[in-house]
mmCIF file of C-alpha atoms in Angstrom:
data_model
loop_
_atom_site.group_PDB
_atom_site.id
_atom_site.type_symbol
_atom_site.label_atom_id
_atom_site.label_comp_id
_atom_site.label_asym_id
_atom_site.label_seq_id
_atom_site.Cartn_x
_atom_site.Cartn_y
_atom_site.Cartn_z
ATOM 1 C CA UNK A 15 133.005 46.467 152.999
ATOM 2 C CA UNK A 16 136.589 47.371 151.722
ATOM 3 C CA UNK A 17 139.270 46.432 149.576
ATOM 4 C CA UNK A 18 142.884 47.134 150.253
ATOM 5 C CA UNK A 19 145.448 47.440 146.972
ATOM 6 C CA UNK A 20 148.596 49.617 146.291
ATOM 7 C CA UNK A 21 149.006 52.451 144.761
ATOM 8 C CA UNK A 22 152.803 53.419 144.350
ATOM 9 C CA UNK A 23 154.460 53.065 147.812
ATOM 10 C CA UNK A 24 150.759 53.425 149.346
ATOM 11 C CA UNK A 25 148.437 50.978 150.677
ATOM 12 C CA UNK A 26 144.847 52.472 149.006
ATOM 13 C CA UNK A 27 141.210 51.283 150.890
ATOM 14 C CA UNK A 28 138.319 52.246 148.815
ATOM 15 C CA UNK A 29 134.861 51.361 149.172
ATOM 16 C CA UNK A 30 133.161 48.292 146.967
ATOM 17 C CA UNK A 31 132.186 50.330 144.616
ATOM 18 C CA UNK A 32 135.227 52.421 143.803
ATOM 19 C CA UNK A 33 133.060 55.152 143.080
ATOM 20 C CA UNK A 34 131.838 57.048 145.850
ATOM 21 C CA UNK A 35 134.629 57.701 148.095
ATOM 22 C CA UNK A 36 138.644 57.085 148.066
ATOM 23 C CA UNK A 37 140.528 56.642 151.298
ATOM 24 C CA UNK A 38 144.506 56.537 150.405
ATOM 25 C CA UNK A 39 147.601 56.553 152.493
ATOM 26 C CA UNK A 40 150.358 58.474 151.506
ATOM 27 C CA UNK A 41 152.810 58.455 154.000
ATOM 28 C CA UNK A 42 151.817 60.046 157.128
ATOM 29 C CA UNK A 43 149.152 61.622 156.032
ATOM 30 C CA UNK A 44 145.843 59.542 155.358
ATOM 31 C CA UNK A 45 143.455 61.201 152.425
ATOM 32 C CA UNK A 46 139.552 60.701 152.406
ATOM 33 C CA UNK A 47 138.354 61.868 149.210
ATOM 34 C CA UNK A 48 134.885 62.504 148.481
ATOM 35 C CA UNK A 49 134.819 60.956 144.930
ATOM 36 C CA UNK A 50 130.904 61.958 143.370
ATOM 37 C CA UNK A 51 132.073 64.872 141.287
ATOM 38 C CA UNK A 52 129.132 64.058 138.979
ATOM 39 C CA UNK A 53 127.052 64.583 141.632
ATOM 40 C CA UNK A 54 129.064 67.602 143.720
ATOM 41 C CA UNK A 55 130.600 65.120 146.280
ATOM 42 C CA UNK A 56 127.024 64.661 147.811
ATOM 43 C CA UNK A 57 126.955 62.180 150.776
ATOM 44 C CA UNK A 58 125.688 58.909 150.698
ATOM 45 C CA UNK A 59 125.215 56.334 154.338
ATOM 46 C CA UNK A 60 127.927 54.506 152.617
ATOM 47 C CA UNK A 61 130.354 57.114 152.664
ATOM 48 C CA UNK A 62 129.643 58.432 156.193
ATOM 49 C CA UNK A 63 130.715 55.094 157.283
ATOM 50 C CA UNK A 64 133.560 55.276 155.375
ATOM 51 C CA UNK A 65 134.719 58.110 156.878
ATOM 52 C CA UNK A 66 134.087 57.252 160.617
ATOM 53 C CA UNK A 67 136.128 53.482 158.945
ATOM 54 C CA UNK A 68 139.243 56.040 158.177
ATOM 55 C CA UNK A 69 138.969 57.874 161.567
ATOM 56 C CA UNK A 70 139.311 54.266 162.672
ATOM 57 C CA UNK A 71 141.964 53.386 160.639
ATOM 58 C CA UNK A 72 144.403 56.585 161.959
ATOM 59 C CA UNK A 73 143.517 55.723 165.353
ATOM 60 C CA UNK A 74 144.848 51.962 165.109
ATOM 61 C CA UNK A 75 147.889 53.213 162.537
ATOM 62 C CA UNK A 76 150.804 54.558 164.472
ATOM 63 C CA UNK A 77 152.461 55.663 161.824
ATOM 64 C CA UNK A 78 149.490 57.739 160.837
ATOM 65 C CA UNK A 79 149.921 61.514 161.451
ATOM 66 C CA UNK A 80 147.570 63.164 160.082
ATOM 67 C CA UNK A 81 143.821 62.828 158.277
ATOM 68 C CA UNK A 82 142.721 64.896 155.479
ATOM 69 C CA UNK A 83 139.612 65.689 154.215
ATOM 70 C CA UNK A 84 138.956 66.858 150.334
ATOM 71 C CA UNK A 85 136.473 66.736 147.378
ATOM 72 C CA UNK A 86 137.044 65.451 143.961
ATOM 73 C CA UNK A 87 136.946 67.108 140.993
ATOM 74 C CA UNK A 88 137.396 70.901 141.754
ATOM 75 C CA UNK A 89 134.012 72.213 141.773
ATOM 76 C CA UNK A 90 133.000 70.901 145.390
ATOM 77 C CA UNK A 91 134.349 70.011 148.495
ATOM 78 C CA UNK A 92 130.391 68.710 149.476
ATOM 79 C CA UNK A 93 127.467 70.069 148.310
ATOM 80 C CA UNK A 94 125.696 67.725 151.526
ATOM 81 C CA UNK A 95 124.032 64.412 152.102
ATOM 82 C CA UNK A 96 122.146 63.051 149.005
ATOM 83 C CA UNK A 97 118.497 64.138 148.733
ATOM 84 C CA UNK A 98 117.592 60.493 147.645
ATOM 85 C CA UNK A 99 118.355 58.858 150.595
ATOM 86 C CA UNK A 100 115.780 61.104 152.434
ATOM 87 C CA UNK A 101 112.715 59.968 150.023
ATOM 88 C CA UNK A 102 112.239 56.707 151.750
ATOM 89 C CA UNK A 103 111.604 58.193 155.026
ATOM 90 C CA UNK A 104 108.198 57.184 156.100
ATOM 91 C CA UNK A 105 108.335 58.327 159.825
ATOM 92 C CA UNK A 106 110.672 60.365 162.112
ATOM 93 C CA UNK A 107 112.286 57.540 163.275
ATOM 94 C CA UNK A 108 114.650 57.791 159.946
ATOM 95 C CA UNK A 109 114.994 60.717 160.336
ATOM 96 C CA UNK A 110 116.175 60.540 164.154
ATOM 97 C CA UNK A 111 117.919 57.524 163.103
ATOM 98 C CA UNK A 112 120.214 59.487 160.407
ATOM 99 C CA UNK A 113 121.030 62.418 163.034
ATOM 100 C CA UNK A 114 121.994 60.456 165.299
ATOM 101 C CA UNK A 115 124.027 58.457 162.891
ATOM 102 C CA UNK A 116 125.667 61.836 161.102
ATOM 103 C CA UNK A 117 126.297 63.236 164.577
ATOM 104 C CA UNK A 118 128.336 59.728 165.531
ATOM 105 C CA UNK A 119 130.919 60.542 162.645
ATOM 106 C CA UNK A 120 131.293 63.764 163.544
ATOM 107 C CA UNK A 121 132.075 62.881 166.786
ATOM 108 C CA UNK A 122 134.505 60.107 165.395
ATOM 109 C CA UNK A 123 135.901 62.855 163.570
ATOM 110 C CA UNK A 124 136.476 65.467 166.194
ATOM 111 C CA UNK A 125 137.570 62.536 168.774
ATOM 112 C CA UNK A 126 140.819 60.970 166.129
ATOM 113 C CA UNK A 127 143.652 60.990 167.617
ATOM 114 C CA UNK A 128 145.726 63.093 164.745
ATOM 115 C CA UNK A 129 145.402 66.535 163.588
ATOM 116 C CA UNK A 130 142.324 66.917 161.061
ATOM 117 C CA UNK A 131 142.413 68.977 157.836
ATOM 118 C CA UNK A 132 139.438 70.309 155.235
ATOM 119 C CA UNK A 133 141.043 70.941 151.894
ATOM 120 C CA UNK A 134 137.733 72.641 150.572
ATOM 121 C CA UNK A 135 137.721 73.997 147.070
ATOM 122 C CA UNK A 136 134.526 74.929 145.670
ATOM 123 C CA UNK A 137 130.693 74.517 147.466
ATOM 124 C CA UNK A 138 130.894 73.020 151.017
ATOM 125 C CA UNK A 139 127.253 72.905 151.876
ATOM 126 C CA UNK A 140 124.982 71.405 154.629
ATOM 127 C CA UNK A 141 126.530 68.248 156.114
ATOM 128 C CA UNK A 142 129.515 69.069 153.783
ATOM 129 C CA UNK A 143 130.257 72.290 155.736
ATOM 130 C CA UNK A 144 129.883 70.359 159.164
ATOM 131 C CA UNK A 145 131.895 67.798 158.569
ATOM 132 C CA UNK A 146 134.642 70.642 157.408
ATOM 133 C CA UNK A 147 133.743 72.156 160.967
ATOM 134 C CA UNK A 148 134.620 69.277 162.486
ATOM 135 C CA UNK A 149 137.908 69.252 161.667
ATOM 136 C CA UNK A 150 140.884 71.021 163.084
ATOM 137 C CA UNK A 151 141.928 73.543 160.520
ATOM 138 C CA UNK A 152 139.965 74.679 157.327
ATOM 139 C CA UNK A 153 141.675 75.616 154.348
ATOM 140 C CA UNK A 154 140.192 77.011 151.167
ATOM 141 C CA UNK A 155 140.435 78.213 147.369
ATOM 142 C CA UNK A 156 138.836 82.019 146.476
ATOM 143 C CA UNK A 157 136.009 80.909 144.985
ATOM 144 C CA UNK A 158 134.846 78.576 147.205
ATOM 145 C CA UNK A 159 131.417 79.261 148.648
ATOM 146 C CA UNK A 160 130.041 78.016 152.097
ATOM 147 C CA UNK A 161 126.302 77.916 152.470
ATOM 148 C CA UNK A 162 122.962 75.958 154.501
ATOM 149 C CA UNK A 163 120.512 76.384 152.426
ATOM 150 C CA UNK A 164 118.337 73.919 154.687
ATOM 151 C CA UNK A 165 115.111 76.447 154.839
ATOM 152 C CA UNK A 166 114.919 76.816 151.059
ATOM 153 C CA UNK A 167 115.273 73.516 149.744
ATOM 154 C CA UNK A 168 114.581 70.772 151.881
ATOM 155 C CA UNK A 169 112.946 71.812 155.109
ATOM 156 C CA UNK A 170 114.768 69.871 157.914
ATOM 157 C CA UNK A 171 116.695 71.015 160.915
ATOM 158 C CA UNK A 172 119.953 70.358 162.579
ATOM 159 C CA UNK A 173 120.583 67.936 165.291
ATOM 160 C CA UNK A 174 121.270 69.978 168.168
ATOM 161 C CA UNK A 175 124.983 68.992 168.530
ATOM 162 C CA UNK A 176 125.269 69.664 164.814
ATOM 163 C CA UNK A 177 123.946 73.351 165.287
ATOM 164 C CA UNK A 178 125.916 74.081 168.604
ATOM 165 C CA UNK A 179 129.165 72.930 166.443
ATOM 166 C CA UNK A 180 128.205 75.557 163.645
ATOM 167 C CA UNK A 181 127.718 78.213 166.621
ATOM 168 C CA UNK A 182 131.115 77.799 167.449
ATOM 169 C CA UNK A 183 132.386 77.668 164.711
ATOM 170 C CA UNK A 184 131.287 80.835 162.576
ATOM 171 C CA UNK A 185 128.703 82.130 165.705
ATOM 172 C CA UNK A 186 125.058 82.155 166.492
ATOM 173 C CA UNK A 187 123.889 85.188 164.295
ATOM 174 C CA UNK A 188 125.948 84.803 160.956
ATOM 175 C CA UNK A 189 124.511 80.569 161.416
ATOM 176 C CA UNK A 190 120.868 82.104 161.345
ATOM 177 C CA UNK A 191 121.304 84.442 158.695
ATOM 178 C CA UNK A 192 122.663 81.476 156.469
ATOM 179 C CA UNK A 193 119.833 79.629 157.664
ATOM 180 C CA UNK A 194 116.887 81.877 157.065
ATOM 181 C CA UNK A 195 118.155 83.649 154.217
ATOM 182 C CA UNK A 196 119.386 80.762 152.455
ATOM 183 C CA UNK A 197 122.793 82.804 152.340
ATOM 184 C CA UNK A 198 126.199 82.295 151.033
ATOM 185 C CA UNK A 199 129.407 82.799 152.619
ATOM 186 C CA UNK A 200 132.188 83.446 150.472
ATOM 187 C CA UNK A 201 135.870 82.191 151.311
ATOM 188 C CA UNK A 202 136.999 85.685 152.150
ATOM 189 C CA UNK A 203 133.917 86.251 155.229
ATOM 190 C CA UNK A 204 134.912 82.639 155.949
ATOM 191 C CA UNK A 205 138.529 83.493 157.215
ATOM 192 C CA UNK A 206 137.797 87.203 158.540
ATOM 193 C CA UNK A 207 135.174 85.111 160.647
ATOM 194 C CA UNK A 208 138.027 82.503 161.429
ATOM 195 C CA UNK A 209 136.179 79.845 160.059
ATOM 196 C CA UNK A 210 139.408 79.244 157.292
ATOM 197 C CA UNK A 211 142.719 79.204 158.763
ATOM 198 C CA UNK A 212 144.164 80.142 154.609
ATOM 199 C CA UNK A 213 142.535 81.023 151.407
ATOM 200 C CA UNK A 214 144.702 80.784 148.362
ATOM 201 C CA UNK A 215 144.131 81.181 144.569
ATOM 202 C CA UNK A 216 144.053 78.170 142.199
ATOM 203 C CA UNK A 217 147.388 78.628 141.130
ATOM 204 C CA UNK A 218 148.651 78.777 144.747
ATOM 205 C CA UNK A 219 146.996 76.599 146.769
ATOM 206 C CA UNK A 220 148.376 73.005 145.891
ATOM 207 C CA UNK A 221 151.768 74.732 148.029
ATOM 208 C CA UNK A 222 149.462 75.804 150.444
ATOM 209 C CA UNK A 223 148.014 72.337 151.006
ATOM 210 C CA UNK A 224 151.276 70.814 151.010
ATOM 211 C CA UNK A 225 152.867 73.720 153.618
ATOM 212 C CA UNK A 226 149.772 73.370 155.829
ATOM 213 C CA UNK A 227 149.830 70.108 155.568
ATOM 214 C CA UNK A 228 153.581 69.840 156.687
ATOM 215 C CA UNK A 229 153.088 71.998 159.841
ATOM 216 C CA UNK A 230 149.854 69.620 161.190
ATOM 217 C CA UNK A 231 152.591 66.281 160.336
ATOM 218 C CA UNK A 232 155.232 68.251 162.548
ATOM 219 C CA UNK A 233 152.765 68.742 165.834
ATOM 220 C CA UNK A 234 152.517 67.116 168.571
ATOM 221 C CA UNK A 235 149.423 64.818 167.914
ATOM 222 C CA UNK A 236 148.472 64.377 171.678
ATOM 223 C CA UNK A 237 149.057 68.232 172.084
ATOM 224 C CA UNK A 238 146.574 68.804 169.607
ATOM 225 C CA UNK A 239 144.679 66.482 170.578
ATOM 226 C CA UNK A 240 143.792 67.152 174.243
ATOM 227 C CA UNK A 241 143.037 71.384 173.356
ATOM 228 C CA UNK A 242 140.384 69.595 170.472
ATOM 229 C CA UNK A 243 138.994 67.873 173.255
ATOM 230 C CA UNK A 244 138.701 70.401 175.733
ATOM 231 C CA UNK A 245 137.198 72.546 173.461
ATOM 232 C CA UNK A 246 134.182 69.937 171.950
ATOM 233 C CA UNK A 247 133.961 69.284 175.933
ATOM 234 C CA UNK A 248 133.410 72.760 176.551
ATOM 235 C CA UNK A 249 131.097 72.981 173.969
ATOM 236 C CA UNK A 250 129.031 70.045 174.424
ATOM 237 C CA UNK A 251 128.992 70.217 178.281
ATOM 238 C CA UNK A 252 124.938 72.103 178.153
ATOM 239 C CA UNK A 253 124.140 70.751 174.937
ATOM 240 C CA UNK A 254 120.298 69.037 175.783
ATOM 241 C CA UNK A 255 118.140 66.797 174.054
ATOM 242 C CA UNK A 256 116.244 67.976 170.393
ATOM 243 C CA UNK A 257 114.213 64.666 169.422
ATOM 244 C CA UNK A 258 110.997 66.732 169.661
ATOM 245 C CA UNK A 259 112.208 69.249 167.592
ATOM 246 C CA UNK A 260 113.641 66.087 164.650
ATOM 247 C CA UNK A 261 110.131 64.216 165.674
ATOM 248 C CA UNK A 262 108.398 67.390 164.226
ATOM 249 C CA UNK A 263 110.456 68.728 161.585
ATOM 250 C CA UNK A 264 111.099 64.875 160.152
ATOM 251 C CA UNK A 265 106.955 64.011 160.532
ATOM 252 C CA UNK A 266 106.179 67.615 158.673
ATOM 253 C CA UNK A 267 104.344 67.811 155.441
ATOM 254 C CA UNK A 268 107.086 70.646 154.879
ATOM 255 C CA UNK A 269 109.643 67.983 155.145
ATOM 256 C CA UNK A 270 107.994 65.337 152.772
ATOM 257 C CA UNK A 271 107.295 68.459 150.443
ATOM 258 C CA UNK A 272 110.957 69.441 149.926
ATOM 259 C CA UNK A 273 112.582 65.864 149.465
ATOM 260 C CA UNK A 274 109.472 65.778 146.819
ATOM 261 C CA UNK A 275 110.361 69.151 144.858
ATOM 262 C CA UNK A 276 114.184 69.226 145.354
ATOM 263 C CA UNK A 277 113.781 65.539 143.237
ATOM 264 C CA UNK A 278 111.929 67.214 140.769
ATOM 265 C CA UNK A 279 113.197 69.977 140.810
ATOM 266 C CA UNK A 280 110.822 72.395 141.798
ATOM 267 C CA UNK A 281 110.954 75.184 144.718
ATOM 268 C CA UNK A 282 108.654 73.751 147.332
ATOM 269 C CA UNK A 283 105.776 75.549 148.691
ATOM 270 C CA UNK A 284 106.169 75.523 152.444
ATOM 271 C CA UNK A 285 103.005 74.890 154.523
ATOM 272 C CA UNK A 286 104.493 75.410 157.980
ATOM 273 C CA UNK A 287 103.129 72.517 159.173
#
C-alpha cells in the first residue's frame, strides 16, 4: 500500500512505512531509492514490489522519461535481499516461490517502457547487483565494490534467468570466479568489463549523474526500448527450466545452515548436502 504527498513541485509515493524505500518524481525522471542505510539498502518483499509498483507507474505516466535506480546513504547501492526473510523457509516451495517472484521484477524492470539507470555508489551485492544489471546503463563511484558472495555466506543459487542475465552482462567465467571465490569486483574491472558505462570520484559524480542522466531524458524512449528488448529476447530465447536445481539447493541442509550462521553471525560449515 502507498501514500502519495508533495514534495516541492513533485508528487512523492513512498511505501507505508516511510522507511524502507522512497519512490519520488522529479520531473521527468522518476527516482526509486533504496532507503535501509542502517541496514546497507538490503531488500525486503516489500520493496521488490515497490519497485515492480514504480516500473508500473512510468509505464502509465506519459510524462515519465526516465527511471532511476539508487541507494541511500552513500555506503551501498544494495548489499542484497534481507537474510531474515529467508529463515522462515520451511520447504523449497519458498524458495521457488521468491525466484520466481525476484525474477518477475526484473523482468518488469527490463520490460519499462523508459530508459533505466543504476546510480550505484558503494556495495551492490547479490540481488542488488542484478537488479543494477537489469537496467540500461550502470553508473558508479571509485570505491564502489560489486560482489556474489552466494557460496560463502548463504548457500543458495540463482534462478536460471537471473544467472543467464549476469552472463551477459559481465560473462560466464568472471560470474564463476565471483561465485566460487566469493570475489570482489572493483568499479574500475567493472567498466573495462563494460559492466559501468562511467565511474567518477565523489567529488565528481553528482555532475555525472545529472549529465548521464540528461542524455537517457533526451532519447528516444521507444528507440531504446525495442534494442532492450531484442537483446533480453535474444538472451532469454534457450533459457530452460532450473526448479530441480532451486528444489535442491532451497531443501539443502547447506541452505538452512547459512540463513542459520549468517543470523548469528558465524561462517557456516558447508555439508554439501
Amino acid at each position: 500500500m502507498f501514500r502519495l504527498f508533495l514534495v516541492g513541485n513533485s508528487v512523492s509515493v513512498m511505501t507505508e512505512t516511510h522507511e524502507d524505500i522512497s519512490i519520488i518524481r522529479r520531473g521527468e525522471t522518476l527516482d526509486v531509492v533504496f532507503n535501509r542505510p542502517e541496514k546497507h539498502n538490503a531488500l525486503t518483499p516489500q520493496m521488490y514490489d515497490a519497485i515492480a509498483g514504480a516500473c508500473r507507474s512510468a509505464d502509465s505516466d506519459r510524462e515519465i522519461r526516465l527511471l532511476t535506480l539508487r541507494g541511500a546513504g552513500g555506503e551501498a547501492f544494495s548489499a542484497g535481499s534481507d537474510i531474515r526473510h529467508f529463515q522462515p523457509f520451511s520447504s523449497f516451495h519458498e524458495g521457488l516461490d521468491y525466484e520466481s517472484r525476484f525474477v518477475g521484477v526484473l523482468t518488469e524492470l527490463e520490460k519499462v517502457r523508459v530508459p533505466t539507470l543504476a546510480v550505484i555508489d558503494g556495495v551492490c551485492a547479490g540481488a542488488g547487483l542484478l537488479l543494477a544489471a537489469a537496467c540500461d546503463v550502470r553508473i558508479a563511484t571509485r570505491g564502489s565494490r560489486f560482489c556474489l558472495p552466494i557460496a560463502r555466506t548463504l548457500g543458495n543459487s540463482l534462478s536460471v534467468h537471473s544467472v543467464a542475465l549476469l552472463a551477459d552482462r559481465i560473462g560466464s567465467s568472471r560470474l564463476m570466479s565471483l561465485v566460487a571465490r566469493a570475489g570482489v569486483m572493483s568499479s574500475d574491472e567493472a567498466l573495462r568489463n563494460g559492466f559501468l558505462s562511467d565511474c567518477a570520484t565523489e567529488t565528481e559524480f553528482a555532475s555525472l549523474t545529472a549529465q548521464v542522466s540528461q542524455e537517457l531524458l533526451a532519447a528516444a524512449p521507444m528507440t531504446v526500448w525495442t534494442i532492450r528488448e531484442s537483446l533480453r529476447r535474444i538472451r532469454t530465447r534457450s533459457i530452460t527450466d532450473n526448479d530441480d536445481l532451486m528444489r535442491m539447493i532451497y531443501s539443502s541442509d547447506d541452505f538452512k545452515a547459512g540463513v542459520d550462521g549468517f543470523l548469528r553471525g558465524e561462517r557456516p560449515v558447508w555439508a554439501g548436502a
